[in-house]
Tab-separated table of C-alpha atoms and ligand atoms in Angstrom:
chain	number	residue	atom	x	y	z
L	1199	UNK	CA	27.449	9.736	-24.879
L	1200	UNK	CA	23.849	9.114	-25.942
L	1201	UNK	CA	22.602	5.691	-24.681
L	1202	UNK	CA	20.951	3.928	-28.130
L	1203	UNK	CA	17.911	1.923	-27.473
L	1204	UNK	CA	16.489	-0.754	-29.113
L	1205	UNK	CA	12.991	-1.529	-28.010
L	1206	UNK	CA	11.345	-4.776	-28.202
L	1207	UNK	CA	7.023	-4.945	-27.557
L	1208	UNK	CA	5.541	-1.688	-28.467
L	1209	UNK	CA	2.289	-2.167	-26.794
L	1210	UNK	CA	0.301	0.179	-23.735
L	1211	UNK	CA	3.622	0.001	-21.359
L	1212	UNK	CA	6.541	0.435	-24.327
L	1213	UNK	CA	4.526	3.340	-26.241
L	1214	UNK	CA	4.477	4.902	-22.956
L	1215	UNK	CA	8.291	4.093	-22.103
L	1216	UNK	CA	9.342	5.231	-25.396
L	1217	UNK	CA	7.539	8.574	-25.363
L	1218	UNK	CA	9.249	9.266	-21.960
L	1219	UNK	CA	13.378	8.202	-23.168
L	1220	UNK	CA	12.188	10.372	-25.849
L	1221	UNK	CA	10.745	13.296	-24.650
L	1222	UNK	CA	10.875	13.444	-20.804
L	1223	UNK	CA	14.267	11.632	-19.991
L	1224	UNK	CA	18.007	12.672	-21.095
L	1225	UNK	CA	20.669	10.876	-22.221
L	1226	UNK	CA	18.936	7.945	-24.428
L	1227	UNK	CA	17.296	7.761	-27.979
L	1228	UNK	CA	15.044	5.114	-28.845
L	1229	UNK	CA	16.515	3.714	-32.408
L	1230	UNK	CA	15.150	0.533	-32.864
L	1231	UNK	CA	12.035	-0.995	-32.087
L	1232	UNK	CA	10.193	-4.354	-32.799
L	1233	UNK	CA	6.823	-5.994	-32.382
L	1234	UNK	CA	4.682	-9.012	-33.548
L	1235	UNK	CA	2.161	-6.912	-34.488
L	1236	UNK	CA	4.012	-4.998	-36.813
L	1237	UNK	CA	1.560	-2.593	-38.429
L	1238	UNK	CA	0.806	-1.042	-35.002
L	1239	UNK	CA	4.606	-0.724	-34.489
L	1240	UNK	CA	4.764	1.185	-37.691
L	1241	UNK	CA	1.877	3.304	-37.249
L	1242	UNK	CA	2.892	4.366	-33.800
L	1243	UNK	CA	6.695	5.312	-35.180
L	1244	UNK	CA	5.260	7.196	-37.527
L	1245	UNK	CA	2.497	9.272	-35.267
L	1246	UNK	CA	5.283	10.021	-32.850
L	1247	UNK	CA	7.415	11.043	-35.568
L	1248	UNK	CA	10.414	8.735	-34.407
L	1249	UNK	CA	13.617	8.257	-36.001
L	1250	UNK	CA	13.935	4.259	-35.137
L	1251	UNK	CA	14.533	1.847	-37.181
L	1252	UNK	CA	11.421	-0.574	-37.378
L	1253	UNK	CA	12.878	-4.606	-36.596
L	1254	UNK	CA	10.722	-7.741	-37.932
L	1255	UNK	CA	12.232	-9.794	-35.376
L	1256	UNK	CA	13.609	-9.483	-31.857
L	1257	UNK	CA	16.846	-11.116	-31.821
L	1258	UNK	CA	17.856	-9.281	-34.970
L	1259	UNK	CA	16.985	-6.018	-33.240
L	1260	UNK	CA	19.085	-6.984	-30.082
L	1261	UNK	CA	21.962	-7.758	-32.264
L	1262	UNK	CA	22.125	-4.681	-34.317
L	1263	UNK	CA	25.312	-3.199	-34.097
L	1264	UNK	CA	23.980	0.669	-33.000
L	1265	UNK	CA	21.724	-0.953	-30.107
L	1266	UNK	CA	23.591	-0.148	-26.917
L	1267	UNK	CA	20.887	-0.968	-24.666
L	1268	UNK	CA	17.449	-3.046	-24.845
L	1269	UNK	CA	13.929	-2.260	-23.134
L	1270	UNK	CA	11.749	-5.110	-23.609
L	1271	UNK	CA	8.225	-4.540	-22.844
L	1272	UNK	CA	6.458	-7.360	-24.683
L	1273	UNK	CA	4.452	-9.539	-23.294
L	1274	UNK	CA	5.245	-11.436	-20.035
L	1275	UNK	CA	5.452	-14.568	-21.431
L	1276	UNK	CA	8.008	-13.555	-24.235
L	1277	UNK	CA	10.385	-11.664	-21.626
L	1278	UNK	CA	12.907	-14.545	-20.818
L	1279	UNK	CA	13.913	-15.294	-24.898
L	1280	UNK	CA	14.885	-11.337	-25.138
L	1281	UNK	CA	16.860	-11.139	-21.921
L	1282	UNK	CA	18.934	-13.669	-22.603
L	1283	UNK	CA	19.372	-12.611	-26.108
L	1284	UNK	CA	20.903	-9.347	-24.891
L	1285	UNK	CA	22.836	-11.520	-22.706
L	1286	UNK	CA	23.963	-13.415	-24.955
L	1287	UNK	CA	24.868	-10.346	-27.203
L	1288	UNK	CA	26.833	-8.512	-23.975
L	1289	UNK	CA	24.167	-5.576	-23.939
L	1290	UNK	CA	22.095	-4.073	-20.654
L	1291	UNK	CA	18.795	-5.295	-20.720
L	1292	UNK	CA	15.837	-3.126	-18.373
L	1293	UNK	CA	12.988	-5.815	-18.979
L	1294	UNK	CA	9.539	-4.887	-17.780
L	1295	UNK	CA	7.814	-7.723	-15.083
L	1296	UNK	CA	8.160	-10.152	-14.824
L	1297	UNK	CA	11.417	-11.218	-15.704
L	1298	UNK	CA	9.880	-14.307	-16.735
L	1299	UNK	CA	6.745	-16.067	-15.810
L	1300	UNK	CA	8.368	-19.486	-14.849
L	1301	UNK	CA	11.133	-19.479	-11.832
L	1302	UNK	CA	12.707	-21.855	-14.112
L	1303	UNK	CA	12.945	-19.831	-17.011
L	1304	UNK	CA	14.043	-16.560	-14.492
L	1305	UNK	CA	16.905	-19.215	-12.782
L	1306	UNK	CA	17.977	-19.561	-16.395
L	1307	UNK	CA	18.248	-15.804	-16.687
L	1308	UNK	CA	20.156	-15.863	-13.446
L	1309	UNK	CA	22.532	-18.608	-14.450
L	1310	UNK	CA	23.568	-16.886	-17.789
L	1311	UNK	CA	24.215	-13.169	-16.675
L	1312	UNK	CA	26.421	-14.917	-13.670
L	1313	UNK	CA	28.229	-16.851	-16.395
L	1314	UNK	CA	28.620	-13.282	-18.519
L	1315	UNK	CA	30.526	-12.012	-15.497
L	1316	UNK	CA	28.637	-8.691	-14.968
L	1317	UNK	CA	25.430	-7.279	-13.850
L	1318	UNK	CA	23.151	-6.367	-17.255
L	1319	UNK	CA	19.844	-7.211	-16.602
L	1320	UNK	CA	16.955	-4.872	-14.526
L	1321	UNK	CA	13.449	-5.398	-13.872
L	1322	UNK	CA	10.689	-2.895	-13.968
L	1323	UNK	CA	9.953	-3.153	-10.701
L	1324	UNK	CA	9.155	0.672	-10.308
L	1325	UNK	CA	7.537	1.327	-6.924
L	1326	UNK	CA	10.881	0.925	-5.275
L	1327	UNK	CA	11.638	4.387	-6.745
L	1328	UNK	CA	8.242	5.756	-5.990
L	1329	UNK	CA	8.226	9.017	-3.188
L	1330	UNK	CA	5.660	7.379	-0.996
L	1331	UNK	CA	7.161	3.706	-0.579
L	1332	UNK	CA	10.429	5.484	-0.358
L	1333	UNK	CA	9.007	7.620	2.904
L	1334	UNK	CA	7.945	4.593	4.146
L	1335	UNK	CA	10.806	2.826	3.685
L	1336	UNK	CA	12.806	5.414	5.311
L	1337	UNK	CA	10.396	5.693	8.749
L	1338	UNK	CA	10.795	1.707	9.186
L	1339	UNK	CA	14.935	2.467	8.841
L	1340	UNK	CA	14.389	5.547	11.105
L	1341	UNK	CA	12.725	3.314	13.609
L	1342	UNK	CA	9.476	5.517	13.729
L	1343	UNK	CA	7.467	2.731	14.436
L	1344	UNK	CA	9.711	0.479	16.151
L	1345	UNK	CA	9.843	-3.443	14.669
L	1346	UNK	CA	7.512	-4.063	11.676
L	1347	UNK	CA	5.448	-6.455	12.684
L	1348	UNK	CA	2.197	-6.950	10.339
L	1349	UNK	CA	1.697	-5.304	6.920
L	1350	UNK	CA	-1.894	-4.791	5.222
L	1351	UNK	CA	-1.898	-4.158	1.371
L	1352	UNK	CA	-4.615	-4.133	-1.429
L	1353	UNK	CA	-3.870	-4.050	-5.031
L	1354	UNK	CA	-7.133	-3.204	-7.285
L	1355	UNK	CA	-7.588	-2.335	-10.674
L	1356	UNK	CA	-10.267	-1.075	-12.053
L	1357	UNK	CA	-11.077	-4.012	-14.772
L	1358	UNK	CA	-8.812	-6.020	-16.503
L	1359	UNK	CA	-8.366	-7.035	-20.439
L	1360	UNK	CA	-9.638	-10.352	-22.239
L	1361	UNK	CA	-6.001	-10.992	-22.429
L	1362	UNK	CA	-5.529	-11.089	-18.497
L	1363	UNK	CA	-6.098	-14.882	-17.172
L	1364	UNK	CA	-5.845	-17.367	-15.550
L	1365	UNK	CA	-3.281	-16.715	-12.431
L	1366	UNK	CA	-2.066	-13.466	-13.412
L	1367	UNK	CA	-3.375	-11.817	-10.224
L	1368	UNK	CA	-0.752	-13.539	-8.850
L	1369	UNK	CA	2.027	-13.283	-11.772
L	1370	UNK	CA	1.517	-10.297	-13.103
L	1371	UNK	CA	0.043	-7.922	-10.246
L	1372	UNK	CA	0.787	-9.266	-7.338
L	1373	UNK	CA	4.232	-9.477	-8.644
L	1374	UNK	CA	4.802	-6.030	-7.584
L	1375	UNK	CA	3.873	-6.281	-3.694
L	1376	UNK	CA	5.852	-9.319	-3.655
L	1377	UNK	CA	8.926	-7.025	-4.821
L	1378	UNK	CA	8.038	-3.982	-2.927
L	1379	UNK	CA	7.296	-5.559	0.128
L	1380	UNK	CA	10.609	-7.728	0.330
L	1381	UNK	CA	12.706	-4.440	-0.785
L	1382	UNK	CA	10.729	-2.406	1.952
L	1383	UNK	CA	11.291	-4.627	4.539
L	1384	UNK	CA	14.662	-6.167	4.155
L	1385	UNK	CA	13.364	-9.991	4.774
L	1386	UNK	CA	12.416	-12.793	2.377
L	1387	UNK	CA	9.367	-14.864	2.559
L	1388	UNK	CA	9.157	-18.204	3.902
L	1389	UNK	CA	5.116	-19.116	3.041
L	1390	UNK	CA	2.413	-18.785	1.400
L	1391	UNK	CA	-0.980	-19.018	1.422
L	1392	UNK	CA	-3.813	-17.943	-0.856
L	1393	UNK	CA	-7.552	-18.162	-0.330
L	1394	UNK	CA	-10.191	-17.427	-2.620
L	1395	UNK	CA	-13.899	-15.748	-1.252
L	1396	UNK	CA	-16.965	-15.100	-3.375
L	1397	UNK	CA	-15.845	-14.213	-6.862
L	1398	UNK	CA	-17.243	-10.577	-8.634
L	1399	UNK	CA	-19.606	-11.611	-11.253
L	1400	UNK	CA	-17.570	-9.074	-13.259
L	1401	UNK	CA	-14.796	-11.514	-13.410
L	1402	UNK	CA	-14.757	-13.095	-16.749
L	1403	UNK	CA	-13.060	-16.146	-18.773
L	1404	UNK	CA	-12.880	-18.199	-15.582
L	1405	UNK	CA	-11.048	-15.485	-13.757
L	1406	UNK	CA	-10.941	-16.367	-9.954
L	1407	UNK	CA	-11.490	-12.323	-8.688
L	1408	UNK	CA	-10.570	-11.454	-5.796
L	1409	UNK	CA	-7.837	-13.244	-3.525
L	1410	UNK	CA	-6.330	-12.765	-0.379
L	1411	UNK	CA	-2.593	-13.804	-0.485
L	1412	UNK	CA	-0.962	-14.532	3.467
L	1413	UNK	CA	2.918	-14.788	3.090
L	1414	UNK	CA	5.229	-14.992	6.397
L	1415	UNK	CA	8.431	-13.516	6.230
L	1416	UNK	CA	12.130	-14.433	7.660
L	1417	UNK	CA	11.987	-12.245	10.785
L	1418	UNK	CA	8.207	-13.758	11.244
L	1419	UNK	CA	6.342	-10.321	10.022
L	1420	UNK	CA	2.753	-11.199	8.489
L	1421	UNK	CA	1.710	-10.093	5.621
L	1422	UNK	CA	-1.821	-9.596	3.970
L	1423	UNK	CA	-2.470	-8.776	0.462
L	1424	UNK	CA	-6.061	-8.300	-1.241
L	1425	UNK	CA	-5.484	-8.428	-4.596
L	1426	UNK	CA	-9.263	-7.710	-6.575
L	1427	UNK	CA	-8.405	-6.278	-10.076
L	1428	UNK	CA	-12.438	-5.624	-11.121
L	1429	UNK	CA	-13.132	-3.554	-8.298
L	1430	UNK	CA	-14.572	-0.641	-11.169
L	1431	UNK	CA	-14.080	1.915	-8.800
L	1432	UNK	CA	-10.212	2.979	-9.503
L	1433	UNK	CA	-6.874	2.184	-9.600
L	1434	UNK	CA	-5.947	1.860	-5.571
L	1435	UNK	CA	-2.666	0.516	-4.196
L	1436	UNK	CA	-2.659	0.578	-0.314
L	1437	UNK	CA	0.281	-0.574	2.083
L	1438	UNK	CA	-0.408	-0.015	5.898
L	1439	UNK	CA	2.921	-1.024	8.168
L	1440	UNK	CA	1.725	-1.915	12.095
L	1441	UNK	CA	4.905	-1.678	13.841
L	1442	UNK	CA	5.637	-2.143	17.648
L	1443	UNK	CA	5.070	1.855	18.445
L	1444	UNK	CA	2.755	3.366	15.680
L	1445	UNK	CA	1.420	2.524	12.119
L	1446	UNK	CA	2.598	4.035	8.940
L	1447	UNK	CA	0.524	4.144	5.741
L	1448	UNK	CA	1.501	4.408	1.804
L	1449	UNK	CA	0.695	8.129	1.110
L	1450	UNK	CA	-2.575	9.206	-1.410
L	1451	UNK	CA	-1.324	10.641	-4.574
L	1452	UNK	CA	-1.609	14.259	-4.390
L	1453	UNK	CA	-5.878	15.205	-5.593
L	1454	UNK	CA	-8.044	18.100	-4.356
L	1455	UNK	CA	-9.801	17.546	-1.368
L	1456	UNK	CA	-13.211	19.089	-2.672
L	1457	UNK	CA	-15.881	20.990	-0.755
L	1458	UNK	CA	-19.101	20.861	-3.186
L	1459	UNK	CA	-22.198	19.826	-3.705
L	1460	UNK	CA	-23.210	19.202	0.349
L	1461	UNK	CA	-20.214	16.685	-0.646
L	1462	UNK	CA	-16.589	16.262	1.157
L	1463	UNK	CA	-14.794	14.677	-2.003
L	1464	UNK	CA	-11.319	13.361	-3.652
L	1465	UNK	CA	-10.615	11.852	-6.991
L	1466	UNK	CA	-9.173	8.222	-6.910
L	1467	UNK	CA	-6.803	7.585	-10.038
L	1468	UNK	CA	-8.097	4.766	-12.353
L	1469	UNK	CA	-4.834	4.262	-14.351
L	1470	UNK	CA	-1.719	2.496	-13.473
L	1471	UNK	CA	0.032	4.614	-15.774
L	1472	UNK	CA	-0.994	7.543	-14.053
L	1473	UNK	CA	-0.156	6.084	-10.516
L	1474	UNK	CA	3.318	5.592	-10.924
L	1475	UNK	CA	3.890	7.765	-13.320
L	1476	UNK	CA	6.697	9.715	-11.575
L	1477	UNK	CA	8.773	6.740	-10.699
L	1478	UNK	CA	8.830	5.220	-13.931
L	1479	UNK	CA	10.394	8.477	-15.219
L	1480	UNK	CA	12.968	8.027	-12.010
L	1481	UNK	CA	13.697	4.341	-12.942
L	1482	UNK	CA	14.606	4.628	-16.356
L	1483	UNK	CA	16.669	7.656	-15.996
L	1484	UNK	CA	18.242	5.775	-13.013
L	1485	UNK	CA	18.707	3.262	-15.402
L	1486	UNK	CA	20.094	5.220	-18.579
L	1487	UNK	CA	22.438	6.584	-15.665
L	1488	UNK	CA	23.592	4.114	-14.391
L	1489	UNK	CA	24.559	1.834	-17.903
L	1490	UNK	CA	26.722	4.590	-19.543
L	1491	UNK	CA	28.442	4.306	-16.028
L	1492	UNK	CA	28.978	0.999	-17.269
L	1493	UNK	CA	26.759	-1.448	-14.568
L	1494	UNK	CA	23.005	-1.322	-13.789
L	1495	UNK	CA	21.834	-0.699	-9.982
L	1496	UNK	CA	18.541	-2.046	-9.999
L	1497	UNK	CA	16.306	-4.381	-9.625
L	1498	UNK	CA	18.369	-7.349	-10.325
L	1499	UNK	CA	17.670	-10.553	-12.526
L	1500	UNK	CA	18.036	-12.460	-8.748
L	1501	UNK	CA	14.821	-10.757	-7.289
L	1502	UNK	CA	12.914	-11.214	-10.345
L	1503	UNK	CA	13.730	-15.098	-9.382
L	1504	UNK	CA	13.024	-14.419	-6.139
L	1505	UNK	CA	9.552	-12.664	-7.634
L	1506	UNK	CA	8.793	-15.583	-9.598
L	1507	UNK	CA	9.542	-18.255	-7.134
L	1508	UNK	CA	7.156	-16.539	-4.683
L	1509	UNK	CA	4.544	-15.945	-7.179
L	1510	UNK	CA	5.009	-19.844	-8.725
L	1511	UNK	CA	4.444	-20.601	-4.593
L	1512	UNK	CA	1.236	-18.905	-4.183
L	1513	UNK	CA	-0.401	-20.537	-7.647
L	1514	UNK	CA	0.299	-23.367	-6.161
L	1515	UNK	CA	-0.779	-22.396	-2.406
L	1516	UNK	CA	-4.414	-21.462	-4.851
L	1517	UNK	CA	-4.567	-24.948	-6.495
L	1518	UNK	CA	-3.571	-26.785	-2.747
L	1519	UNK	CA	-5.334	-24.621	-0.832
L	1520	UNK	CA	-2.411	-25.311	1.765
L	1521	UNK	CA	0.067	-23.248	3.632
L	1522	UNK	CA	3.626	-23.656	0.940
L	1523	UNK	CA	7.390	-23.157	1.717
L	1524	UNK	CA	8.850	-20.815	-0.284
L	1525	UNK	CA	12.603	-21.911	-0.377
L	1526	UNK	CA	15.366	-20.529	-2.169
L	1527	UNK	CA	19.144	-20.614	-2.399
L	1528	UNK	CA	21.175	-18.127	-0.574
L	1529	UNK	CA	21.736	-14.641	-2.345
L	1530	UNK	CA	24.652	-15.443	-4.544
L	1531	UNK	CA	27.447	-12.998	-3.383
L	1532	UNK	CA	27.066	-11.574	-7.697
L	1533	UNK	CA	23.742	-9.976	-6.371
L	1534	UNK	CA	24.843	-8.902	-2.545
L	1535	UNK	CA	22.791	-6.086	-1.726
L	1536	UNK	CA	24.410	-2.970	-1.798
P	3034	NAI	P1	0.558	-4.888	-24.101
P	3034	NAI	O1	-0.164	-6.127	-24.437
P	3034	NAI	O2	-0.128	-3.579	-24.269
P	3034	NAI	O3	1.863	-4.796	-24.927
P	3034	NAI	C1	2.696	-5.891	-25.128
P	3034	NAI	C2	3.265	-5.766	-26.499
P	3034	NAI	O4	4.213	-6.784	-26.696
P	3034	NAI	C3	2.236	-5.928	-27.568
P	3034	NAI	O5	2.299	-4.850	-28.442
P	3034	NAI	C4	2.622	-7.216	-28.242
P	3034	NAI	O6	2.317	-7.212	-29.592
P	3034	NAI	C5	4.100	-7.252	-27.979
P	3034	NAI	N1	4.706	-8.540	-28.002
P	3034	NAI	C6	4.296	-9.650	-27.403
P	3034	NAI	N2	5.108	-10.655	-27.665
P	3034	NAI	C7	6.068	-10.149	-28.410
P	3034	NAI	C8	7.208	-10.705	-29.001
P	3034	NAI	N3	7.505	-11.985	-28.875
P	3034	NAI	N4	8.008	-9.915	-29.715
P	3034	NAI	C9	7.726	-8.630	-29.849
P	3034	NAI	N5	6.631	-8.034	-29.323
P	3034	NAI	C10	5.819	-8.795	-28.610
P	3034	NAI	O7	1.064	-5.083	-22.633
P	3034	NAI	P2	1.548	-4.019	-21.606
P	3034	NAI	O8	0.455	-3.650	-20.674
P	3034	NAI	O9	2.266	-2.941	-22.303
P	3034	NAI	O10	2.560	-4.896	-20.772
P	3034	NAI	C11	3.802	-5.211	-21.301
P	3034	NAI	C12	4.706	-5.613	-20.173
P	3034	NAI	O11	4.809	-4.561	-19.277
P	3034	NAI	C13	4.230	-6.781	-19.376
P	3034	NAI	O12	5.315	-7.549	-18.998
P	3034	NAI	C14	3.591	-6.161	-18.179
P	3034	NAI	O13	3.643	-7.013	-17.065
P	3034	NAI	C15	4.451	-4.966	-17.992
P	3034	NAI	N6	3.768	-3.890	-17.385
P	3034	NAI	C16	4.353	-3.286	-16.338
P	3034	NAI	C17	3.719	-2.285	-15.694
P	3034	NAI	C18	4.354	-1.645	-14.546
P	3034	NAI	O14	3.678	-0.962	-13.808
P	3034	NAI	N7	5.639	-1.828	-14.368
P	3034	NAI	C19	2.430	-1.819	-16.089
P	3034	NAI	C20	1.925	-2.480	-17.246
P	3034	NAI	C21	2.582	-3.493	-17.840
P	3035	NAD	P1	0.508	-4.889	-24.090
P	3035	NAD	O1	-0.243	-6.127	-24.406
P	3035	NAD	O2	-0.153	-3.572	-24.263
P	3035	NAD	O3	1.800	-4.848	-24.938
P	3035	NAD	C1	2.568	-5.995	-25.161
P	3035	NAD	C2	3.159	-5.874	-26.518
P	3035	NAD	O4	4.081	-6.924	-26.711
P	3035	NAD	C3	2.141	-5.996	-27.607
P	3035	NAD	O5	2.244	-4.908	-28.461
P	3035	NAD	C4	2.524	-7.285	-28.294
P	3035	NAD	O6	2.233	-7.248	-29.663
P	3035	NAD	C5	3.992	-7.345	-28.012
P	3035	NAD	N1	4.574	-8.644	-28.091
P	3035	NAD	C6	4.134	-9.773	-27.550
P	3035	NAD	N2	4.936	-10.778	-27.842
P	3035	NAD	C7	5.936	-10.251	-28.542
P	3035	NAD	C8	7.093	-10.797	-29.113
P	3035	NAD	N3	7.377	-12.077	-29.000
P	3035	NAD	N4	7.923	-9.995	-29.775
P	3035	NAD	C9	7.664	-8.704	-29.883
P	3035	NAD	N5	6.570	-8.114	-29.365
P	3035	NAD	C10	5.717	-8.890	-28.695
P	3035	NAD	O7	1.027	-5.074	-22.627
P	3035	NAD	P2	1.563	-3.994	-21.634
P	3035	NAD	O8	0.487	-3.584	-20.696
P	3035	NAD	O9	2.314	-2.962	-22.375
P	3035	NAD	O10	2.547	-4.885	-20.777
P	3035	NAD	C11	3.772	-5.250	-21.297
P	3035	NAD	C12	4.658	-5.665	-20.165
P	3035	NAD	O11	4.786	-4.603	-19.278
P	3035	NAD	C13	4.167	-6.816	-19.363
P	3035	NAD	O12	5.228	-7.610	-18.989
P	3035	NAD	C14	3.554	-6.178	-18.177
P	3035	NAD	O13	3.596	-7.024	-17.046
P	3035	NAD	C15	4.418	-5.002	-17.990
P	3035	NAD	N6	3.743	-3.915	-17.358
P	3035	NAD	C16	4.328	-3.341	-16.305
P	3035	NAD	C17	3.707	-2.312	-15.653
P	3035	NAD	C18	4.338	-1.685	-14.491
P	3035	NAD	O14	3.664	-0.992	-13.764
P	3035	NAD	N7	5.622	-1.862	-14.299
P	3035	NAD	C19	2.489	-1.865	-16.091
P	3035	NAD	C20	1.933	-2.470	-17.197
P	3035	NAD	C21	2.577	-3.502	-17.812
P	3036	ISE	C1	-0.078	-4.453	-14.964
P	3036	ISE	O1	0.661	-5.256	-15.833
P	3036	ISE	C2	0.825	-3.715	-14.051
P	3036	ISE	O2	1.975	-3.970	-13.937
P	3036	ISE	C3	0.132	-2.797	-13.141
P	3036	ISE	O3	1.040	-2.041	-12.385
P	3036	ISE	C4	-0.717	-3.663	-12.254
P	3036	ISE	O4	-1.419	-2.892	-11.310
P	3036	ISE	C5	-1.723	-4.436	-13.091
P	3036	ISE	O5	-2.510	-5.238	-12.246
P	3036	ISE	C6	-0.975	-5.301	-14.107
P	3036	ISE	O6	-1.871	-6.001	-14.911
């Protein structure tokens, strides 16, 4: 059976996803998509040559009774109304992060797909199904390092939109280490703190640019995170575990090591898209997978609460400048790892 999408939020990150259930992944076709800007969404069906149905409003599309399956990619601050509208309508929902951009909103989220009675809801939290994290991942299980102990990441982007501000270093990219990092390490985080140097003058619209984020996990690993997202020079994730018997680092993407010029050189990337480009195609066809086997495997709705609780900590840990308790309720036994 072919998995019919409906797509809601047909901007950089949904063009992309719908070009890859359409021509890269099997088993789904995109039939139905919506946007508020509506002339764009039209315009792009038409120089893709799609066959979906263009929606004038969300809830309608979600509703529409060929729409197995939603994506939403719309903006973050619009996610929470169209999850639970496809939870409301019984359908499997893969909703790009955030989840939400208010714990209380992604609690709400929680609460509702608990009260449906079955897992529909995953977040777009795509380096968990990325090569290098998963090599990582699989040394710390392996015990090639012994005990993790500290971990040193930096998040940087190139330059940002007008449309990025105020705290969405924290919300909307530091989002993902605070996913990754959890997943990678099998703990939860207890604090946080976030301190602010010398800002890049090429940080606009009151943009605080860069920050250091310190959070403290369960087991009493320490994590640092530079997150600086108008560094100009590329797109450049970096995760370095220091365990108890050796250190293991994120892997480069694959680039030419070039001899030339009297130079010793390698490209850096300066795309997200082109970063994770591979494990984007993994976690949707994971996903597609997974729903026509009838229950999504995942990223769950619980840690993109968990995501947003942590992130809602550390804009506060900015504002306070002080060291905040993250605290949470245990894992309800709905989400149990598996
Ligand atoms: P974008 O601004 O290019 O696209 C968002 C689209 O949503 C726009 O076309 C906008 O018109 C539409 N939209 C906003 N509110 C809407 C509503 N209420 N109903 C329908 N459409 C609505 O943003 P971008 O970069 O594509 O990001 C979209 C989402 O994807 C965000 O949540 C972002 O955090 C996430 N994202 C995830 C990435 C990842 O690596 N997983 C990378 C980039 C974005
Ligand atoms: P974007 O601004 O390019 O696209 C957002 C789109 O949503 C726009 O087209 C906008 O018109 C539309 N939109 C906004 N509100 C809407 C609404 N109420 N109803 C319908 N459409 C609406 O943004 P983007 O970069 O594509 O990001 C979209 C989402 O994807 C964000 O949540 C972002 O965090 C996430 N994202 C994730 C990754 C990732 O690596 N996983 C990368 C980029 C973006
Ligand atoms: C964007 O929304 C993403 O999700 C990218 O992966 C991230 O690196 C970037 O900072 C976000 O704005």
């Amino acid at each position: 059976m072919t998995l019919k999408i409906g797509v809601i939020g047909t901007g950089a990150i949904g063009q992309d996803h719908i070009r890859r259930l359409t021509n890269t992944l099997t088993g789904a076709e995109v039939v139905a998509v919506n946007d508020i800007n509506l002339d764009e969404t039209k315009a792009f069906v038409a120089r893709e040559k799609l066959g979906a149905k263009v929606y004038d409003n969300g809830q309608e599309l979600i509703r529409a009774s060929d729409v197995d399956a939603l994506v939403v990619t719309s903006w973050g601050p619009s996610h929470a109304e169209f999850v639970l509208g496809s939870i409301a309508a019984g359908k499997p929902v893969f909703c790009e992060k955030p989840l939400a951009t208010t714990a209380k909103d992604a609690r709400s989220i929680v609460d509702a797909e608990i009260r449906h009675g079955r897992k529909l809801v995953q977040v777009g939290f795509m380096r968990r199904y990325d090569a290098g994290y998963r090599m990582l991942k699989a040394a710390l299980q392996a015990g090639t390092i012994g005990e993790a102990l500290m971990v040193h990441c930096a998040h940087r982007n190139p330059s940002v939109p007008d449309t990025y501000t105020g705290d969405m270093a924290l919300t909307d990219s530091f989002v993902h280490e605070i996913d990754v990092l959890r997943w990678l390490l099998d703990d939860d985080y207890v604090t946080a703190q976030v301190v602010n140097g010398r800002d890049t003058r090429r940080a606009e619209g009151g943009l605080r640019d860069p920050h250091f984020v310190l959070l403290e996990t369960r087991k009493g690993i320490r994590i640092d995170v530079e997150i600086y997202v108008n560094c100009q020079y590329g797109y450049d994730i970096q995760c370095q575990v220091v365990g108890e018997t050796g250190i293991a680092n994120l892997p480069e993407p694959m680039s030419l090591l070039l001899r030339k010029d009297a130079s010793l050189s390698q490209a850096i990337l300066t795309d997200w898209k082109q970063r994770f480009i591979a494990s984007y195609d993994v976690e949707l066809q994971e996903w597609i997978n997974s729903t026509r086997d009838g229950e999504v495997h995942g990223p769950t709705s619980w840690d993109g609460y968990f995501a947003s609780v942590t992130a809602d900590a550390c804009v506060e840990a900015k504002r306070t400048r002080a060291i905040v308790p993250i605290s949470i309720d245990d894992t309800p036994a709905f989400y149990a790892r598996r």
